[in-house]
XYZ file of C-alpha atoms in Angstrom:
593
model
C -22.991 50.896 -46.679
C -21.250 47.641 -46.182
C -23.504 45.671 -48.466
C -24.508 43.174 -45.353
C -27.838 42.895 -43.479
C -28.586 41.212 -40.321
C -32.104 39.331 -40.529
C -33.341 37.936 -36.908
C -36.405 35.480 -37.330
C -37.782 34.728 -33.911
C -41.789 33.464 -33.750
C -41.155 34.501 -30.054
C -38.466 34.757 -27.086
C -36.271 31.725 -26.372
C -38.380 29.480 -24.264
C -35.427 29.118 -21.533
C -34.895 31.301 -18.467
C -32.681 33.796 -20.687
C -34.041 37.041 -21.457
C -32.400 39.664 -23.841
C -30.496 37.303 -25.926
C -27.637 38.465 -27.921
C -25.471 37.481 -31.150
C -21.633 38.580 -31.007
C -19.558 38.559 -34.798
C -17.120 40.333 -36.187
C -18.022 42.251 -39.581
C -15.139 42.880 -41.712
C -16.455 43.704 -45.306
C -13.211 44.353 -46.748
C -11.623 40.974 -46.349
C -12.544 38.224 -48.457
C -14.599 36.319 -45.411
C -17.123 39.484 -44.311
C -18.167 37.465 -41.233
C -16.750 35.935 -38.686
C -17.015 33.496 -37.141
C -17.886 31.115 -40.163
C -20.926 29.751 -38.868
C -23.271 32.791 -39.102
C -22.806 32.587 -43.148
C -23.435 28.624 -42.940
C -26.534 28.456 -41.276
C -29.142 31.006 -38.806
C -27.317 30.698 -35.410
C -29.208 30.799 -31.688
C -28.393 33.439 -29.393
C -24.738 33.703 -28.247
C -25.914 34.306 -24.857
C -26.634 35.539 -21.811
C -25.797 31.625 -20.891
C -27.674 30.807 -17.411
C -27.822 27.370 -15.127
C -30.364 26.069 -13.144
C -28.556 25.139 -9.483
C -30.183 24.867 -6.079
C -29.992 28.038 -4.247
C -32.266 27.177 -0.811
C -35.052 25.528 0.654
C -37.737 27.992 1.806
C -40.637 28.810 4.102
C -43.359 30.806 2.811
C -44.415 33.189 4.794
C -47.474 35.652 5.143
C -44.621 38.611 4.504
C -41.806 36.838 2.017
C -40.026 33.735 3.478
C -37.217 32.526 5.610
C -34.625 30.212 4.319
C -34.734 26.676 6.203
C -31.383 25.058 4.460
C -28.822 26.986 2.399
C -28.169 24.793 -0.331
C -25.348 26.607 -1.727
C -21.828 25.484 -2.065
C -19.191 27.618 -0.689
C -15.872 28.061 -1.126
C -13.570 31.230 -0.047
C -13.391 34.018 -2.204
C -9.381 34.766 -3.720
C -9.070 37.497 -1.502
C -9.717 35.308 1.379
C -7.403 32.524 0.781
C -4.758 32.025 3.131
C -3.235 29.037 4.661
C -3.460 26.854 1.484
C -7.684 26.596 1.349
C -8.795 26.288 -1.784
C -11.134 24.827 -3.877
C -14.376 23.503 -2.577
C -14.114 24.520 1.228
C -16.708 22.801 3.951
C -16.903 21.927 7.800
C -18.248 19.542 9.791
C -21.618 20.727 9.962
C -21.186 21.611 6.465
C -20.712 18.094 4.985
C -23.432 16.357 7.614
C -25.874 19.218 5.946
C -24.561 18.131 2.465
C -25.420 13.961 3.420
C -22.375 13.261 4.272
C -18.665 12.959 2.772
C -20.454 10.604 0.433
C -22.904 12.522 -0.973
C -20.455 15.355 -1.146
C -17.034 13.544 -3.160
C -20.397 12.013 -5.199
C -21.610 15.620 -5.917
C -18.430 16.962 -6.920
C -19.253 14.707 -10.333
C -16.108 13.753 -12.567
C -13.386 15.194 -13.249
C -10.815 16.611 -11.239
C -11.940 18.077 -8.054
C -10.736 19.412 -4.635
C -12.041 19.078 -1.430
C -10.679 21.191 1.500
C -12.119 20.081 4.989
C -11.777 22.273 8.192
C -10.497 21.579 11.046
C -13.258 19.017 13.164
C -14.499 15.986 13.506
C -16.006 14.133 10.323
C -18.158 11.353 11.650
C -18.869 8.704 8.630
C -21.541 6.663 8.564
C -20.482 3.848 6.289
C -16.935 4.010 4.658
C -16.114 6.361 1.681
C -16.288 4.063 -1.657
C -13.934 5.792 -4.211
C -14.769 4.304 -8.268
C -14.041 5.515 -11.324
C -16.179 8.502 -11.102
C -14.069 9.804 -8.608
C -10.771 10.028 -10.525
C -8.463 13.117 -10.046
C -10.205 13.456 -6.555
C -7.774 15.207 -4.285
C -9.249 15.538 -0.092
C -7.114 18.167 1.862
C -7.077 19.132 5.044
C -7.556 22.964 5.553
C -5.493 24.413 7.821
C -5.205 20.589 9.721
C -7.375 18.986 12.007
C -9.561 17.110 9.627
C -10.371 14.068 11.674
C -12.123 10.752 9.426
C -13.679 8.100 12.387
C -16.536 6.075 12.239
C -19.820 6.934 13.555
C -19.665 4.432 17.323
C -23.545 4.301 16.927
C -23.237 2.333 13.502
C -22.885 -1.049 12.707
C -18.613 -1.082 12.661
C -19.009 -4.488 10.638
C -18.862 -2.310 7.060
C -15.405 -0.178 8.241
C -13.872 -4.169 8.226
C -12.528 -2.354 4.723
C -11.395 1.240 6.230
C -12.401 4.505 6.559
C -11.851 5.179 2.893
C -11.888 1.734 0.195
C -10.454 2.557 -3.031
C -11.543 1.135 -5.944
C -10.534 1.159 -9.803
C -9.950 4.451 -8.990
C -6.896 7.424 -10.827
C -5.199 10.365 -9.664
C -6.061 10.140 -5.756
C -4.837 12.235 -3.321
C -4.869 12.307 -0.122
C -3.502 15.269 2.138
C -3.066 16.430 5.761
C -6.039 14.232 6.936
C -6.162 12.358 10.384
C -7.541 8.713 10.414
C -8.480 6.857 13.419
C -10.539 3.739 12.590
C -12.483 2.043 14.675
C -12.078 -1.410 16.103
C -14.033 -3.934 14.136
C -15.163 -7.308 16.776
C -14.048 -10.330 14.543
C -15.845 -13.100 16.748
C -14.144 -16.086 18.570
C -11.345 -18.078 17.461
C -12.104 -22.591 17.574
C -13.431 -23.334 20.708
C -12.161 -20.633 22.532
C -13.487 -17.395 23.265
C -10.915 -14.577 22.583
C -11.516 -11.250 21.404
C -10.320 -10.600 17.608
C -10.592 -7.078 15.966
C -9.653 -5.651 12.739
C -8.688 -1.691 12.590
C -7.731 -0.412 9.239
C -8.074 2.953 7.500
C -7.510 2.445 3.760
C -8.165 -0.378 1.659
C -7.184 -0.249 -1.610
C -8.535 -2.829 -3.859
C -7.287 -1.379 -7.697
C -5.560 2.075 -7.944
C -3.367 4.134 -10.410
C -1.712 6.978 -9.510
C -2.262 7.473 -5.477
C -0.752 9.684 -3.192
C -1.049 9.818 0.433
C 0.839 12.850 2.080
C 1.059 14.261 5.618
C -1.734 11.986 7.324
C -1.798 10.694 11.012
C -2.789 7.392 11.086
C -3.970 6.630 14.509
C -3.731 3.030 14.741
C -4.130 2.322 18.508
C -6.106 -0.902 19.633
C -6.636 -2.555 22.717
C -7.362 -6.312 21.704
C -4.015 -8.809 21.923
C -5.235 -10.673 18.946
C -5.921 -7.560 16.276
C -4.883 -7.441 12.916
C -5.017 -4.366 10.975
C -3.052 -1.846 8.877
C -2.967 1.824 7.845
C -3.440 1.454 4.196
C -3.980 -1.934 3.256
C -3.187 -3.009 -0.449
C -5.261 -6.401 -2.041
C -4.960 -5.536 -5.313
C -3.259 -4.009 -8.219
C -1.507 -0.833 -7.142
C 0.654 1.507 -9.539
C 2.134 4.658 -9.004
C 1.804 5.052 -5.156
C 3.351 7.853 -3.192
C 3.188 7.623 0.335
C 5.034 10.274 1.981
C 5.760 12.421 5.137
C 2.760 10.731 7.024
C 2.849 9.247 10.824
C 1.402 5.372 11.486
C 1.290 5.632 15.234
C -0.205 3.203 18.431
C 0.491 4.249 21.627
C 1.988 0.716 22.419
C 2.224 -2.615 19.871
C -0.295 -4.708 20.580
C -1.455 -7.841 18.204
C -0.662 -7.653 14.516
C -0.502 -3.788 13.277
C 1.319 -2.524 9.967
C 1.743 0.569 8.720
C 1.921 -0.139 5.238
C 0.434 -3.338 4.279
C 0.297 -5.191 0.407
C -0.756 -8.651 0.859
C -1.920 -12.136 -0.867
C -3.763 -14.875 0.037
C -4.915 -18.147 -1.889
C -8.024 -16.850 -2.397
C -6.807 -13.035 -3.039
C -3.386 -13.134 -4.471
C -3.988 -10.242 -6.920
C -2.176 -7.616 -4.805
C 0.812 -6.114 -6.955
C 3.194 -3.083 -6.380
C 5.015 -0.796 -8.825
C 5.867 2.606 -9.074
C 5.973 2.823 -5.606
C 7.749 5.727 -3.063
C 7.232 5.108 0.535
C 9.587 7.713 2.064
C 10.026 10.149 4.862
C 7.103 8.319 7.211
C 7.576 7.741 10.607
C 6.528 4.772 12.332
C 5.812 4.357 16.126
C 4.902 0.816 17.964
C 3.497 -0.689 15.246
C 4.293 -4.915 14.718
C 5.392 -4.106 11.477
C 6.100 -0.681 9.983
C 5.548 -1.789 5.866
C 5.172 -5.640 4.766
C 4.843 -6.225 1.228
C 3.918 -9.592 0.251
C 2.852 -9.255 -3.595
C 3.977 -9.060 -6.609
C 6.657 -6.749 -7.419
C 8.305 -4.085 -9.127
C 9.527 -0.891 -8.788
C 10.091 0.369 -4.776
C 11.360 2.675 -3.092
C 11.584 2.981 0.762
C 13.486 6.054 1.538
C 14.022 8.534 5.036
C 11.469 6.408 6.661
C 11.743 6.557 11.041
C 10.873 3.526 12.575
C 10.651 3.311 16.317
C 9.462 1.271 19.190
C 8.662 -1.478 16.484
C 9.081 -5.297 15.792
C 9.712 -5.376 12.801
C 10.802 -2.373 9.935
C 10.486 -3.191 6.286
C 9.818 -6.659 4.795
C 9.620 -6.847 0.899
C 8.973 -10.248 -0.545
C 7.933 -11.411 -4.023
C 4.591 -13.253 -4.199
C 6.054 -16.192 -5.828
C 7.528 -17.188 -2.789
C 6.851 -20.897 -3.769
C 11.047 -21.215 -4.454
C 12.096 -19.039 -1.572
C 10.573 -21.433 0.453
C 11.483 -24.590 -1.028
C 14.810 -23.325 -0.410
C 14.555 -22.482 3.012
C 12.701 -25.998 4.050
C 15.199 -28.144 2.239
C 18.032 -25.812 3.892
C 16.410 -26.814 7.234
C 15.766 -30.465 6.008
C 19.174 -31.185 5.339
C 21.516 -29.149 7.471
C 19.146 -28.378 9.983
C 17.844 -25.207 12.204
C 21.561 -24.812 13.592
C 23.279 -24.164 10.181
C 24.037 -21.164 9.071
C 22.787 -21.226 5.644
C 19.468 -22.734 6.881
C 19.404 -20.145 9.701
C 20.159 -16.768 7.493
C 17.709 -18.226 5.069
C 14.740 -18.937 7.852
C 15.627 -15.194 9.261
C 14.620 -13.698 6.452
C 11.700 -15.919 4.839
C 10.395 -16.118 8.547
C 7.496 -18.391 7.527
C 5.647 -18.391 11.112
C 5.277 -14.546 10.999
C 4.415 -14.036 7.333
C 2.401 -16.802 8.150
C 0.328 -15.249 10.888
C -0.121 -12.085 8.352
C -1.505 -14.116 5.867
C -4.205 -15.887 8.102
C -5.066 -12.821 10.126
C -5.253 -11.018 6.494
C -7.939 -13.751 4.912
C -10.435 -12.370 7.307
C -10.601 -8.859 5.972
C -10.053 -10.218 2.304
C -12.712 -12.771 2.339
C -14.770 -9.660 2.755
C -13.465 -7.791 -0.310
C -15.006 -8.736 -4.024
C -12.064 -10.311 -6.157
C -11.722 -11.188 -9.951
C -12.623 -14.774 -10.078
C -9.497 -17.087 -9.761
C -8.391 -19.051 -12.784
C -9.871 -22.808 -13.461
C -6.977 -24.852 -12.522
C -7.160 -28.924 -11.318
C -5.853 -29.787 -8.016
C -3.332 -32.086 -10.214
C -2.140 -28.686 -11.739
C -1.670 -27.151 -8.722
C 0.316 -29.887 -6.939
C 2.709 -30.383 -10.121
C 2.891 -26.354 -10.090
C 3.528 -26.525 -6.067
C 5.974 -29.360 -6.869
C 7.950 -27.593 -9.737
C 8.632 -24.305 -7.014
C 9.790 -26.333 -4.153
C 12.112 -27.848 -6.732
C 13.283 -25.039 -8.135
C 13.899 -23.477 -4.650
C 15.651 -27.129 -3.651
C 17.875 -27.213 -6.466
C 19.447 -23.349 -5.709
C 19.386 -24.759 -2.158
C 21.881 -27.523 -2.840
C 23.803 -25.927 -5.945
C 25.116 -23.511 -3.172
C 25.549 -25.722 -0.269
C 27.408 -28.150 -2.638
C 25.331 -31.007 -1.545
C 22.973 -33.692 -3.235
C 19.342 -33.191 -4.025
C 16.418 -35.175 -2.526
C 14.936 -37.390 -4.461
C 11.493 -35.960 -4.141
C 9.787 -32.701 -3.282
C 9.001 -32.335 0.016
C 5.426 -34.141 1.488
C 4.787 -29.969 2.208
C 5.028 -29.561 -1.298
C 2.110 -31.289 -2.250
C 0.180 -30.033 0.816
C 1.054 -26.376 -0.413
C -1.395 -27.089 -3.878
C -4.361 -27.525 -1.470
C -4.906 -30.997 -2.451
C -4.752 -32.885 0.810
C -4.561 -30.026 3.772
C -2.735 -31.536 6.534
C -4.294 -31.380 10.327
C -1.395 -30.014 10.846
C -2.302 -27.020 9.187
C -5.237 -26.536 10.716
C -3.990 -27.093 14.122
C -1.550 -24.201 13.453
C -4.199 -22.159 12.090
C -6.631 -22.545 14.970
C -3.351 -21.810 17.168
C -2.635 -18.623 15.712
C -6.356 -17.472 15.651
C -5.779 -18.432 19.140
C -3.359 -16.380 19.768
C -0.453 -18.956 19.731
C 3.031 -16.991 20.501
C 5.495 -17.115 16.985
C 8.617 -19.495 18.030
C 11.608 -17.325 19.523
C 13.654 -15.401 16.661
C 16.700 -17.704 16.462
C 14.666 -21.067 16.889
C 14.713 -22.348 13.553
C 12.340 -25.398 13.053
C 10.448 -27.280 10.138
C 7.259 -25.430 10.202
C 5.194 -27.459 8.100
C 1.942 -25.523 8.847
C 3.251 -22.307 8.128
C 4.957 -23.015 4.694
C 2.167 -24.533 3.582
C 0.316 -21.697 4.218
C 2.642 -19.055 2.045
C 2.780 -21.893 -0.711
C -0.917 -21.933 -1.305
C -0.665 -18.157 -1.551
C 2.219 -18.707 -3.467
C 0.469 -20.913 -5.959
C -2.357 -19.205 -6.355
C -0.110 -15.727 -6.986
C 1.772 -17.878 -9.748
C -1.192 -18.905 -11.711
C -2.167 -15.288 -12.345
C 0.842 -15.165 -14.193
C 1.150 -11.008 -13.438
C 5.055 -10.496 -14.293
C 6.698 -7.540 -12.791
C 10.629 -7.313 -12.200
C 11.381 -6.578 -8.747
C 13.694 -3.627 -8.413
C 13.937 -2.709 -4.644
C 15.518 0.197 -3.246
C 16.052 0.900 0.701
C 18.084 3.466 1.655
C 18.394 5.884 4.505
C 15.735 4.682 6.147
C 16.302 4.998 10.306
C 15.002 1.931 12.825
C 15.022 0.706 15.555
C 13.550 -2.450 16.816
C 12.790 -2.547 20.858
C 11.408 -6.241 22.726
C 7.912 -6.161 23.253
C 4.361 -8.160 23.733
C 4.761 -9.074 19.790
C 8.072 -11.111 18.627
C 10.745 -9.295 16.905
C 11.241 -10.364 13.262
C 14.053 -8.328 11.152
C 15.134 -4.653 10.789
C 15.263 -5.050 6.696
C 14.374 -7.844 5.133
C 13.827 -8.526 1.468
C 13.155 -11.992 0.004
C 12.821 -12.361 -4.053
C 12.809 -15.595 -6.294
C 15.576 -17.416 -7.844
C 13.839 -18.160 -10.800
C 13.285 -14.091 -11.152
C 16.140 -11.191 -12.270
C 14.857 -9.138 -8.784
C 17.482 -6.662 -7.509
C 17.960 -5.010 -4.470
C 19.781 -1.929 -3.313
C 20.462 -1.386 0.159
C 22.430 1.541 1.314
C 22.864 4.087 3.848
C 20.640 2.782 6.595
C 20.788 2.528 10.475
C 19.270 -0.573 11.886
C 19.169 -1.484 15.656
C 17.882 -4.395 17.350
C 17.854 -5.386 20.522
C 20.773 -8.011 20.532
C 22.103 -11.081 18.444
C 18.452 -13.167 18.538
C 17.197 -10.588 15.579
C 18.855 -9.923 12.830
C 18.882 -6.427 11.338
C 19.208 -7.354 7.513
C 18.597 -9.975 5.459
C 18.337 -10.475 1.890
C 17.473 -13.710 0.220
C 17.426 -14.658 -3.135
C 17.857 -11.738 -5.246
C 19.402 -12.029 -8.713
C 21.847 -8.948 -7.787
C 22.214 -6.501 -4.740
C 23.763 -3.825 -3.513
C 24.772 -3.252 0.429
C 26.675 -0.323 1.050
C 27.070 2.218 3.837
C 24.792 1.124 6.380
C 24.866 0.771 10.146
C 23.521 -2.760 11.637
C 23.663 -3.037 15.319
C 23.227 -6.089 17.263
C 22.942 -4.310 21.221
C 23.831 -7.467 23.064
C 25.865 -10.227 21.853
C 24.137 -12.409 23.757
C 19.925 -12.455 22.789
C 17.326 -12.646 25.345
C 16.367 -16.496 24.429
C 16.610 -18.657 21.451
C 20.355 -19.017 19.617
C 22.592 -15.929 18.038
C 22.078 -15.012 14.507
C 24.047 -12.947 12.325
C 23.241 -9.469 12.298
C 23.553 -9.068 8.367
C 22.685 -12.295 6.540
C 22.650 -12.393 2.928
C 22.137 -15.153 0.695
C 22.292 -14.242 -3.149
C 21.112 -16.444 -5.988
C 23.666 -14.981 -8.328
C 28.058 -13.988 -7.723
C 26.227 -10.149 -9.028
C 27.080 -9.126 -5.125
C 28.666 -6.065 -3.700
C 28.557 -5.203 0.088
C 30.962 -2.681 0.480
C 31.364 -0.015 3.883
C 28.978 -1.076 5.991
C 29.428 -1.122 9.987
C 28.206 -4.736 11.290
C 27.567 -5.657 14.951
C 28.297 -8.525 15.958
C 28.371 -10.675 12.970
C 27.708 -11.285 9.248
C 27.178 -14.117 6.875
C 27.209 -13.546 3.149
C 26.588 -16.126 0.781
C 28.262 -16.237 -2.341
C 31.627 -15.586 -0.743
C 33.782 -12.912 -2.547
C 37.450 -13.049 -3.150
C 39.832 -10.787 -3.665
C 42.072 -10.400 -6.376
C 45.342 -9.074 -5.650
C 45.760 -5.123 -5.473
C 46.835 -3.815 -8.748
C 46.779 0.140 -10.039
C 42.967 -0.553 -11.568
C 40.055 -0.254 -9.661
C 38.482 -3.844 -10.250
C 39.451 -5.132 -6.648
C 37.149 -2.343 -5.299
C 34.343 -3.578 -7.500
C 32.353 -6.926 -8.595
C 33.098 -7.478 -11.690
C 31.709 -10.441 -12.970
């Protein structure tokens, strides 16, 4: 009646699995198309369906009568109407993911795209660490219902979890939720002639990322080896758009060198970079440092973080430290270790610690594949070495008021790895050694340990990877108590002159233990902000070395407000400020430049 005929011309059945196949259009004879959808009038069209996969089911036993199933191969997750207590996705055990091959095989099975993961509560021994690439991008790993615990197997070789638990690399759109991490002790060997024992403990390494979030993890972090080194999550590469929040970085007591939060270069591996990123509403307990970020930098954020029982609470300092330090060894060159400006300047840069981070740090890194470094002449390197410590030299004596050196400091030169000084070695042997860091307060010439952040400085400067650091720390709560490891600084950020880095600094509550540490210090930046905070000397008097002001700041620029903060005992600010006389406008309450 409608004019239109169906013709099916089939020699025989599909040759798939499908039986019954089926062809689904829409005949409307009255409109000017009769058919739809188009294709069916173009050309003959296969079935429409049914549509059918091939998937393992189960590995059988025959039997004389049937079979009986030897490994369900089946992957489960709970039906809708079972949900409850935020499990979703695909949901697996312990003995589910050993049956699978591991948490390997399974993040490998779950093939591209994004995926979720929801482990029950138990124990998740691993094998080898969990490599996360490409293929794994938009991978989130939850815990279900908590009590996911990641550790390494103790019957395998613990050399391979040197990089973590979990190593991410060139990897998107990672999260990580509600898991519990407790990595294992790596042995490191001996240190020079003498025998001590030297472990690494680390949970995440993160080599290249974009888009990462960590979120409600416990990061055990407990080790009993005085000379350890080790970190939570450990950054030594390009990191953007990182989110760490509401997680716990805990060792029942501080012992060796621990962070929470670690981003760090070396002169071999100075690609690590930060921007984008949030690290707020952690808590830290015991650890050496809570987060140290030695790259390069740009956008941070360190908000409603809890640090307690620690030596040290957030340090933030731009990888092209090359002028920070020129400044701070010429301050101590000319003046001396009992000036002020030389003294707020060496509280903050504190080359011996950051020095003892960055040689405690090349063993892990030398273990972790890098981009090859740039081709650049030791004669380069020395004039580039040369050209920092200048720079850093000449904002040295422009704000002093005093009269440049002649030439760049012999360190200087040292710093380009041209001609390494014994002295360097010596220092390097003694901190592998275990060597105690000098007493907070002490300021000296430590040759050995600026050359050692000006080779990482160099090398950091010849990758030429430009961010604008724009720091922001506020509300953060900590509270730094004596222990086995030396106290450093509550807050601490340290930027380049040569660099438009700003900091903002407000609303915090900083306590150390008396006037030998100082609870903020900010050197270098371009512009800050320090307003409404709490910094709290205990005792006046410190347990050994000289006092030092409890809020030191040395800008690089007059762009300078600190406004409404509570200071115990004592403060030095560097540019001065002064103040107009009081008038109906509001200018006297601002800087206006």
């Amino acid at each position: 009646v409608s004019g239109i005929t169906v013709a099916i011309s089939m020699v025989a059945l599909p040759t798939r699995i499908a039986k019954r196949p089926f062809w689904r259009f829409a005949v409307r004879p009255a409109t000017p198309t009769s058919i739809y959808p188009q294709r069916y009038l173009d050309a003959p069209q296969p079935p429409d369906g049914p549509r059918q996969w091939l998937c393992d089911l189960a590995v059988c036993k025959a039997l004389i009568n049937g079979c009986t199933v030897l490994e369900d191969c089946r992957p489960k997750f709970n039906p809708l109407t079972g949900i409850s207590g935020g499990c979703c996705g695909l949901v697996l055990g312990p003995d589910d993911v050993t049956a699978a091959g591991g948490l390997q095989a399974v993040v490998d099975g779950l093939g591209s795209g994004p995926a979720l993961l929801s482990l029950k509560p138990g124990t998740y021994t691993l094998e080898a660490p969990v490599t996360l690439t490409s293929v794994h991008d938009g991978l989130t790993i939850e815990s279900c219902a908590g009590g996911a615990i990641l550790q390494a197997d103790a019957n395998a070789d613990l050399t391979a979890f040197r990089s973590g638990l979990i190593v991410m690399d060139g990897v998107a759109e990672i999260t990580l939720r509600g898991l519990v991490f407790i990595p294992p002790e790596v042995p490191s060997g001996a240190a020079g002639a003498k025998q001590v024992r030297l472990s690494s403990i680390l949970a995440i390494m993160v080599r290249t990322v974009h888009a990462l979030t960590i979120e409600d993890c416990l990061f055990s972090l407990t080790t009993t080896a005085v000379e350890s080194f080790g970190a939570g999550v450990f950054v030594a590469g390009p990191s953007l758009g990182v989110t760490i929040r509401g997680n716990e970085f805990d060792a029942k007591t501080r012992i060796g060198i621990v962070v929470g939060v670690l981003a760090l270069i070396t002169s071999a591996a100075a690609g690590a970079a930060m921007d984008q990123w949030d690290v707020s509403e952690n808590r830290f307990a015991n650890l050496f440092c809570a987060v140290v970020g030695f790259a390069q930098m740009g956008l941070i954020s360190c908000r409603h973080n809890v640090v307690v029982g620690g030596g040290t609470g957030i340090v933030l300092a731009e990888a092209n430290l090359g002028a920070a330090s020129g400044f701070t060894q010429e301050a101590l060159k000319v003046a001396g270790p009992t000036d002020a400006l030389a003294q707020a300047a060496w509280a903050g840069l504190r080359p011996d610690m950051l020095a003892q981070i960055i040689r405690r740090g090349e063993t892990i890194l030398a273990a972790q594949p890098a981009p090859a470094a740039p081709s650049v002449s030791d004669v380069a390197r020395q004039t580039l070495a040369e050209e920092l410590y200048g720079s850093g030299a000449a904002a040295y004596h422009t704000m002093a008021g005093t009269t440049p050196s002649p030439a760049p400091s012999p360190a200087a030169g040292a710093a380009a790895g041209v001609k390494p000084s014994a002295a360097k070695a010596k220092a390097a042997a003694a901190a592998a050694a275990g060597a105690a860091a000098p007493k907070s307060g002490a300021a000296a010439i430590d040759t050995a340990s600026f050359e050692t952040i000006n080779e990482a400085a160099v090398a950091a400067e010849i990758l030429e990877r430009k961010l604008t650091p724009a720091i922001r720390l506020e509300d953060n709560e900590i509270t730094l108590t004596a222990g086995k490891t030396a106290l450093w600084v509550g807050l601490a950020v340290v930027l380049s002159p040569d660099e438009p880095g700003s900091v903002i600094v407000s609303g915090n509550r900083v306590v150390v233990p008396d006037s030998g540490t100082v609870a903020c210090a900010l050197l270098l930046a371009e512009g800050a902000i320090v307003t409404g905070n709490f910094f709290w000397q205990l005792n006046a008097k410190p347990a050994s070395g000289s006092a030092v002001a409890s809020l030191a700041i040395v800008n690089a620029s007059p762009a300078l407000a600190v406004t409404g903060n509570v200071v115990v005992w004592s403060d030095f600010i560097v540019p001065q400020r002064t103040l107009p006389q009081p008038s109906p406008a509001f200018e006297f309450l601002n800087t206006v430049l």
